[in-house]
Coordinates of C-alpha atoms in Angstrom, one line a residue:
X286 CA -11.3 2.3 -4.7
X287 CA -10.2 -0.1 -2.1
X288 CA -10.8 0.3 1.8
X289 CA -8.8 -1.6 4.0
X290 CA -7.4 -1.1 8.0
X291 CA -5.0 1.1 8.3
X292 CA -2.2 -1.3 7.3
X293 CA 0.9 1.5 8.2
X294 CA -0.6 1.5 11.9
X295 CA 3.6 1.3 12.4
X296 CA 4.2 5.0 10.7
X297 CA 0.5 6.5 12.6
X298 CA 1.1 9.2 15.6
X299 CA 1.6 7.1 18.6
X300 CA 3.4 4.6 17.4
X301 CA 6.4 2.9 19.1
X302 CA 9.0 2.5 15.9
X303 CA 8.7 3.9 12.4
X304 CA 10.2 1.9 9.5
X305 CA 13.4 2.8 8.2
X306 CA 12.4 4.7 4.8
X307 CA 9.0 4.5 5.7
X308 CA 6.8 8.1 5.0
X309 CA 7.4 10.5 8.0
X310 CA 3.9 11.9 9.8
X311 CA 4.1 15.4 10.3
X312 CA 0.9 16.0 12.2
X313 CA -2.6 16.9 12.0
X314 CA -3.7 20.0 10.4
X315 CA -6.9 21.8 9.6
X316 CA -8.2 21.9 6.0
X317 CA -11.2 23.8 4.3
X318 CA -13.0 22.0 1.4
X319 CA -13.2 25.4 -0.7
X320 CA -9.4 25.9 0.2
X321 CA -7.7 22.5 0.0
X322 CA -4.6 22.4 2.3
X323 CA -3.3 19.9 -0.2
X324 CA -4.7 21.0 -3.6
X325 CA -3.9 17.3 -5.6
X326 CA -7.3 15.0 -4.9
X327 CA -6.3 11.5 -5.5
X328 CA -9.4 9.7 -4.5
X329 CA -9.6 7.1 -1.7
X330 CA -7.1 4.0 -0.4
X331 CA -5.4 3.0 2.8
X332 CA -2.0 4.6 3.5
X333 CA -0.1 2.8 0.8
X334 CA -2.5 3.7 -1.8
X335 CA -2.2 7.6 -0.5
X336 CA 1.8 7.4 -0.9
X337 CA 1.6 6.0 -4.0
X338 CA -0.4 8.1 -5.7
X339 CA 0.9 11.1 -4.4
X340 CA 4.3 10.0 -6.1
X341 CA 6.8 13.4 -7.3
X342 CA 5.1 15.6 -4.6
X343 CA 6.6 16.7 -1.1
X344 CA 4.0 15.8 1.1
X345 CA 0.3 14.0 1.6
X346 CA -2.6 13.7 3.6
X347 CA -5.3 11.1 4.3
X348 CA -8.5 12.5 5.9
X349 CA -12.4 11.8 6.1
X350 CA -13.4 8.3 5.2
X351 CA -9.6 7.1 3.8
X352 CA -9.6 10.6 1.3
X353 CA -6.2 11.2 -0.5
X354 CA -4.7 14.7 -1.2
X355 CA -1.3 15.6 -2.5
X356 CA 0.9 18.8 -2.3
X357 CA 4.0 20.3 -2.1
X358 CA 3.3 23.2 1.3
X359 CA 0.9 22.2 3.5
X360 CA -0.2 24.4 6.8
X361 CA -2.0 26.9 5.6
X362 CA -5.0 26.8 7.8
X363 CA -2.7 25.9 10.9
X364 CA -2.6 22.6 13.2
X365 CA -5.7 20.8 14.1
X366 CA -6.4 18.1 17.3
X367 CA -8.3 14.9 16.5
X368 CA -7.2 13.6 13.6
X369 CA -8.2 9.5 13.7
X370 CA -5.0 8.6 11.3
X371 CA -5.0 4.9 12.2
X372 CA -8.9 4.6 11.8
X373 CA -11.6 4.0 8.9
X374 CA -12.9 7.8 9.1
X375 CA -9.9 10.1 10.1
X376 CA -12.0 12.9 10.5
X377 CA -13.3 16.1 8.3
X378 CA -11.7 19.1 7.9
X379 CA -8.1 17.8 9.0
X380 CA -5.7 15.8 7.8
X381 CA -2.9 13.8 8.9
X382 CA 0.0 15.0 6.5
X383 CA 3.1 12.9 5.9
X384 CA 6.5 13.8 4.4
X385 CA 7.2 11.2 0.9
X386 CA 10.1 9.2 1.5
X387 CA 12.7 8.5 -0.9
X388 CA 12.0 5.6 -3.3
X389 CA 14.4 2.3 -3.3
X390 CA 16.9 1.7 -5.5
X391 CA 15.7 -0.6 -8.5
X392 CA 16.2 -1.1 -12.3
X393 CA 13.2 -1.8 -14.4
X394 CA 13.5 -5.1 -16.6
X395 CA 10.4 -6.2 -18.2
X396 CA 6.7 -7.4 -17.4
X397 CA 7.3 -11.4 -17.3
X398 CA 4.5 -14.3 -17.2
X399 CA 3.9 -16.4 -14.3
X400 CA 2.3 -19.4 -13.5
X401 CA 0.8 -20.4 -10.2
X402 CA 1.7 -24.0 -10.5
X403 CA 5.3 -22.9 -11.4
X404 CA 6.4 -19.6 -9.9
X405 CA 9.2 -17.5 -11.9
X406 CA 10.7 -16.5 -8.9
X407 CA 11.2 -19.0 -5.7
X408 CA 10.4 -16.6 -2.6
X409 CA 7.2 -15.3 -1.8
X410 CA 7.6 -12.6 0.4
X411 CA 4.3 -11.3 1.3
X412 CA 2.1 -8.0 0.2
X413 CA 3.3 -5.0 0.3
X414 CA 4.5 -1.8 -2.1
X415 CA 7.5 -1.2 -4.0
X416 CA 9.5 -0.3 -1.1
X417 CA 8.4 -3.2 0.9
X418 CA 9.7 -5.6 -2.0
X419 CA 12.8 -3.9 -2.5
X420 CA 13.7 -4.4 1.1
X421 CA 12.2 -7.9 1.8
X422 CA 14.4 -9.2 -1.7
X423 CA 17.5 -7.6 -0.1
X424 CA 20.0 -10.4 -1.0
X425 CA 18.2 -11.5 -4.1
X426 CA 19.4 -9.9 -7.9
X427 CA 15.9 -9.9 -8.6
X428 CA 12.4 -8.7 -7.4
X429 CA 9.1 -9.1 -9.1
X430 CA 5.7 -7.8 -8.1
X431 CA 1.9 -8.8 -9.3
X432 CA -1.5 -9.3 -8.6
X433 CA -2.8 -6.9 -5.6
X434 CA 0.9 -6.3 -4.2
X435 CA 2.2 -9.6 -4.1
X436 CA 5.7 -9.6 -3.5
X437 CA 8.4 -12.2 -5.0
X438 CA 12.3 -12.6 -4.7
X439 CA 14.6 -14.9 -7.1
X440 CA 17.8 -14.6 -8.9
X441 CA 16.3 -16.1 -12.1
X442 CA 12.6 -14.4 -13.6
X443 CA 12.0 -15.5 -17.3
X444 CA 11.3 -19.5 -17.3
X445 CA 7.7 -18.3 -18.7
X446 CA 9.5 -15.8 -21.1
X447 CA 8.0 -11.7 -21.9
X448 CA 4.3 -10.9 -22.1
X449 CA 2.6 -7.6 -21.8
X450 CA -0.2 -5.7 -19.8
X451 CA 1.8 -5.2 -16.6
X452 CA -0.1 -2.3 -14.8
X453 CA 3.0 -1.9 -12.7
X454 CA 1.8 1.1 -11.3
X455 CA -1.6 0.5 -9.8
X456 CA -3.2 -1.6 -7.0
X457 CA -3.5 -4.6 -9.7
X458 CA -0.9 -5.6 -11.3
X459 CA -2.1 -8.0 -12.8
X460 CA -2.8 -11.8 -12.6
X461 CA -0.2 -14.7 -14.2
X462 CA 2.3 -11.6 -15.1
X463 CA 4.9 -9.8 -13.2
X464 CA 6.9 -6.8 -13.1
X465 CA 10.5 -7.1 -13.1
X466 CA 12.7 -5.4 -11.2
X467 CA 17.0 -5.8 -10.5
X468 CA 17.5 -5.3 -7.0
X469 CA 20.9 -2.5 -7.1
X470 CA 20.8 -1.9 -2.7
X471 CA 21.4 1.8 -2.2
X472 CA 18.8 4.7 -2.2
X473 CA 19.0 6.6 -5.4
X474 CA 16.7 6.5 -8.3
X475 CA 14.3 4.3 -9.0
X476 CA 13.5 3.5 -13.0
X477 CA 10.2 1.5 -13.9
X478 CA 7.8 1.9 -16.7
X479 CA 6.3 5.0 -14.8
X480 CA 7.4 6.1 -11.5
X481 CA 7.6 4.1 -8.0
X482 CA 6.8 5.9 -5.0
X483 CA 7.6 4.9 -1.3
X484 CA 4.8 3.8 1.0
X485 CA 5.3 2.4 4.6
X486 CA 6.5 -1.7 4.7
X487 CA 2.9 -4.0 5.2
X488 CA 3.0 -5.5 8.6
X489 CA 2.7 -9.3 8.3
X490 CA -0.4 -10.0 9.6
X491 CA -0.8 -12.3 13.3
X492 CA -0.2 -15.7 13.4
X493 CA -3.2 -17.7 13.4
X494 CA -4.2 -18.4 16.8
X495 CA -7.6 -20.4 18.5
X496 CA -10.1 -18.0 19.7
X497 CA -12.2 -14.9 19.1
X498 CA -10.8 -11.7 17.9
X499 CA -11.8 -8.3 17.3
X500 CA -10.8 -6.2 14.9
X501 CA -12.5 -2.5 13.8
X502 CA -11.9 -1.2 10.4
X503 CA -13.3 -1.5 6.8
X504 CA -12.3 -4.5 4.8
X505 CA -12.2 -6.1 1.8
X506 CA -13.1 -9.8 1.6
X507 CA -12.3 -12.0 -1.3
X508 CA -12.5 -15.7 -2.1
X509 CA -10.1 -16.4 -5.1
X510 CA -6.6 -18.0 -5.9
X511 CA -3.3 -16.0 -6.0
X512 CA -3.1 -14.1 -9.1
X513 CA -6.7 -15.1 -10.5
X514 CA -8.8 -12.8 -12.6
X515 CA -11.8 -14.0 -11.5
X516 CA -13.1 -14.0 -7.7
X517 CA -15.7 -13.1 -5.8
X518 CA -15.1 -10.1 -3.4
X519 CA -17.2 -8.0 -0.7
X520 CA -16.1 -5.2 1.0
X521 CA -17.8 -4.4 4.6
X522 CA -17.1 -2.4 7.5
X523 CA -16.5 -3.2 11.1
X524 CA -17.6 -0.2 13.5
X525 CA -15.6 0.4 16.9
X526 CA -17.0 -0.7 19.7
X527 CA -15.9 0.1 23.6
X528 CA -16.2 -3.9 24.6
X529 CA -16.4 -7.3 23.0
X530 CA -18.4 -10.0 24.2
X531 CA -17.0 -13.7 23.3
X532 CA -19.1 -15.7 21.3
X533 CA -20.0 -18.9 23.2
X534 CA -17.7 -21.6 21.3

């Protein structure tokens, strides 16, 4: 179960652009927990987690604090007004519902090792889903992804030869492995050891800059290596506030 700011802020209500490909919102509408607007309950994530788990079905919503449901109508109890969709509690009894986007085109090869010290592929290009790799390696002949969403582009993947235990599906791939994908361009089908399910593009976060920032939200903080097993992690949450006060420096 993992918490994070809402990373899609670019495909929320209210934004200025939406990504090409990226999960379409529809709006907010009411929902009733004995009558579930969206009838599929896939736990709780940010927005990426939400598309990706609601892979094969129409439509999805994200309400309450970061709750995922899936379905193939929605409506049913009519619009609603104050849906939160870009913050850590969206709200209860309302969702803001999203049409699925189609999936990238890519061809499944293998689950490859990896070594930090000696990268199979030569581009890292950032975190982000299935979709977000697809597009990032556009120009590559091969994409690989691993760890928590780490992203990598190369034209060459096997220097560390096959292994096994790719959980190419979930949040973790896995650490020192990779899942292998050929880059074909286009937007047909996608073929991977399970299915692969559009989510928005992850913004890169901001540069780093001197000074005090605040940001609200509820966050996951980890000290660890790329692609380690081990590390220590926290997770803690930032409430809104109407002002910030500078710390003295």
């Amino acid at each position: 179960r993992r918490l994070a700011p809402a990373a899609a802020a670019a495909v929320q209500p209210g934004s200025a652009a939406v990504p090409a490909g990226a999960p379409r919102y529809l709006g907010c509408f009411a929902d009733q927990t004995e009558d579930r607007d969206l009838p599929v309950s896939k736990d709780q994530g940010n927005f990426q987690y939400c598309a990706h788990q609601c892979q094969g079905y129409k439509y999805f919503g994200r309400q309450w604090e970061q709750e995922c449901f899936c379905g193939n109508d929605y409506g049913k109890h009519g619009p609603a007004t104050g849906c939160a969709c870009d913050a850590a509690n969206i709200g209860g009894d309302k969702n803001c519902v999203y049409e699925a986007a189609p999936p990238s085109d890519a061809e499944y090869v293998g689950c490859f090792a990896d070594d930090v010290d000696n990268r199979a592929f030569e581009k890292f290009a950032g975190i982000g889903d299935f979709n977000f790799c697809a597009a990032e390696c556009e120009g590559f002949e091969y994409f690989g992804r691993q760890w928590e969403q780490e992203c990598w582009c190369g034209n060459s993947y096997d220097k560390h030869g096959p292994t096994s235990g790719c959980a190419c599906d979930s949040f973790n791939l896995g650490g020192d492995k990779i899942c292998v994908y050929k880059n074909q361009g286009g937007a047909a089908t996608t073929t991977s050891p399970g299915t692969t399910t559009a989510a928005p593009p992850t913004p890169a976060p901001p540069a780093c800059s001197d000074g005090w920032h605040r940001i609200d939200g509820a966050f996951v903080a980890r000290v660890g290596g790329s692609s380690r097993d081990l590390r220590l992690s926290a997770e803690f949450e930032v409430p809104a506030a109407e002002s910030f006060t500078t710390p003295p420096r």
